[in-house]
Every structure is written in structure tokens, then in C-alpha cells.
């Protein structure tokens, strides 16, 4: 199996967030993506306004879809 494109990875993350708020770890475990990959793509998705953090502490960050959108 070939590598996934950035677009494919972001769609996987957005689809997971359609199910509800999640931490990076929860997204990683349910999608099979690495923690670092999820973190990097969430940074991009926050920058594009598709995802927003709901809760941030020293040890936990919870994310959700902004406005309930998914492409």
C-alpha cells in the first residue's frame, strides 16, 4: 500500500472529528495514524479554520470540528 497524501490524511482526521470531540491520542488510535502525524495535520486544520481546540492543558488538548463542517 502506498503512502497517503496530505489531503487523504486530513479527510481521515476530519471524518473522525465528525463523531465528536477528541484528543490527539484518540484520533491516532482510531485512525491508525501516528500521534505526530495527527498533531501536525491538526495544526494545519486549525490554521485553515476547519478545526478548533476545545480544551487545552499542559497534558491534554481536545479538538472539535469548527461549525460542524467536513469535506
XYZ file of N, CA and C in Angstrom, residues 7-64:
174
model
N -3.879 15.387 1.798
C -5.326 15.573 1.677
C -6.082 14.366 2.241
N -5.622 13.161 1.934
C -6.263 11.947 2.449
C -6.189 11.891 3.973
N -5.033 12.222 4.518
C -4.855 12.197 5.973
C -5.792 13.198 6.637
N -5.886 14.389 6.076
C -6.758 15.418 6.661
C -8.216 15.009 6.596
N -8.624 14.349 5.527
C -10.007 13.866 5.424
C -10.287 12.802 6.486
N -9.321 11.937 6.739
C -9.469 10.906 7.773
C -9.661 11.563 9.139
N -8.849 12.573 9.435
C -8.942 13.273 10.723
C -10.277 13.998 10.841
N -10.697 14.686 9.781
C -11.979 15.400 9.811
C -13.144 14.430 9.989
N -13.074 13.279 9.319
C -14.135 12.276 9.455
C -14.207 11.773 10.897
N -13.058 11.569 11.512
C -13.031 11.122 12.913
C -13.640 12.171 13.824
N -13.342 13.449 13.569
C -13.867 14.525 14.411
C -15.367 14.744 14.209
N -15.927 14.221 13.120
C -17.378 14.279 12.933
C -18.091 13.489 14.025
N -17.416 12.498 14.570
C -18.003 11.661 15.625
C -18.008 12.354 16.972
N -17.274 13.467 17.096
C -17.245 14.209 18.352
C -15.850 14.674 18.715
N -15.781 15.397 19.806
C -14.519 15.942 20.295
C -13.540 14.817 20.611
N -12.259 15.069 20.338
C -11.247 14.029 20.549
C -9.894 14.627 20.877
N -9.097 13.834 21.565
C -7.696 14.187 21.801
C -6.867 13.663 20.625
N -5.629 14.096 20.551
C -4.727 13.598 19.511
C -4.575 12.085 19.641
N -4.431 11.604 20.865
C -4.281 10.165 21.102
C -5.486 9.376 20.613
N -6.686 9.863 20.906
C -7.904 9.169 20.470
C -7.982 9.116 18.948
N -7.654 10.223 18.299
C -7.666 10.253 16.832
C -6.622 9.285 16.291
N -5.440 9.302 16.872
C -4.353 8.430 16.445
C -4.743 6.957 16.561
N -5.278 6.577 17.699
C -5.636 5.175 17.936
C -6.769 4.707 17.028
N -7.755 5.556 16.791
C -8.910 5.128 15.999
C -8.652 5.158 14.491
N -7.632 5.890 14.050
C -7.358 6.001 12.616
C -6.123 5.234 12.165
N -5.272 4.845 13.113
C -4.033 4.166 12.756
C -2.922 5.116 12.332
N -3.164 6.419 12.450
C -2.139 7.420 12.146
C -1.256 7.605 13.372
N -0.015 8.011 13.169
C 0.853 8.246 14.320
C 0.438 9.523 15.043
N 0.808 9.601 16.311
C 0.490 10.770 17.132
C 1.042 12.031 16.484
N 2.295 11.973 16.030
C 2.962 13.136 15.426
C 2.260 13.573 14.132
N 1.844 12.611 13.322
C 1.129 12.938 12.082
C -0.172 13.657 12.393
N -0.927 13.133 13.350
C -2.192 13.768 13.736
C -1.933 15.181 14.245
N -0.939 15.337 15.096
C -0.628 16.658 15.650
C -0.297 17.656 14.538
N 0.555 17.262 13.614
C 0.955 18.157 12.527
C -0.224 18.561 11.648
N -1.085 17.614 11.335
C -2.224 17.927 10.474
C -3.298 18.718 11.219
N -3.431 18.515 12.516
C -4.358 19.345 13.295
C -3.900 20.803 13.299
N -2.603 21.029 13.379
C -2.077 22.400 13.315
C -2.504 23.052 11.996
N -2.378 22.316 10.905
C -2.796 22.828 9.598
C -4.304 23.089 9.581
N -5.088 22.125 10.072
C -6.546 22.255 10.042
C -7.044 23.394 10.927
N -6.358 23.657 12.019
C -6.690 24.815 12.857
C -6.404 26.093 12.070
N -5.278 26.130 11.392
C -4.897 27.299 10.602
C -5.862 27.605 9.473
N -6.487 26.569 8.926
C -7.447 26.769 7.839
C -8.864 26.995 8.359
N -9.035 26.938 9.676
C -10.336 27.223 10.269
C -11.321 26.070 10.263
N -10.864 24.850 10.002
C -11.765 23.695 9.979
C -11.889 23.014 11.331
N -10.879 23.189 12.175
C -10.840 22.546 13.492
C -10.475 23.601 14.521
N -10.978 23.417 15.739
C -10.603 24.330 16.820
C -10.382 23.550 18.107
N -9.467 24.040 18.942
C -9.276 23.401 20.246
C -10.438 23.750 21.163
N -10.879 22.766 21.940
C -11.966 22.967 22.890
C -11.398 23.163 24.286
N -10.354 22.404 24.588
C -9.740 22.422 25.915
C -8.246 22.206 25.749
N -7.460 23.011 26.443
C -6.005 22.859 26.395
C -5.449 22.955 27.807
N -4.704 21.926 28.200
C -3.975 21.961 29.468
C -2.537 21.550 29.164
N -1.739 21.451 30.188
C -0.340 21.062 29.997
C -0.216 19.669 29.374
N -1.155 18.785 29.688
C -1.050 17.392 29.267
C -2.089 16.943 28.245
N -3.178 17.684 28.099
C -4.273 17.248 27.231
C -4.763 18.397 26.358
N -5.021 18.078 25.088
C -5.667 19.019 24.175
C -6.828 18.285 23.524
N -7.995 18.907 23.549
C -9.184 18.316 22.942
C -9.604 19.199 21.773
N -9.921 18.554 20.647
C -10.261 19.273 19.426
C -11.660 18.912 18.953
N -12.256 19.825 18.159
C -13.554 19.566 17.546
C -13.597 20.244 16.189
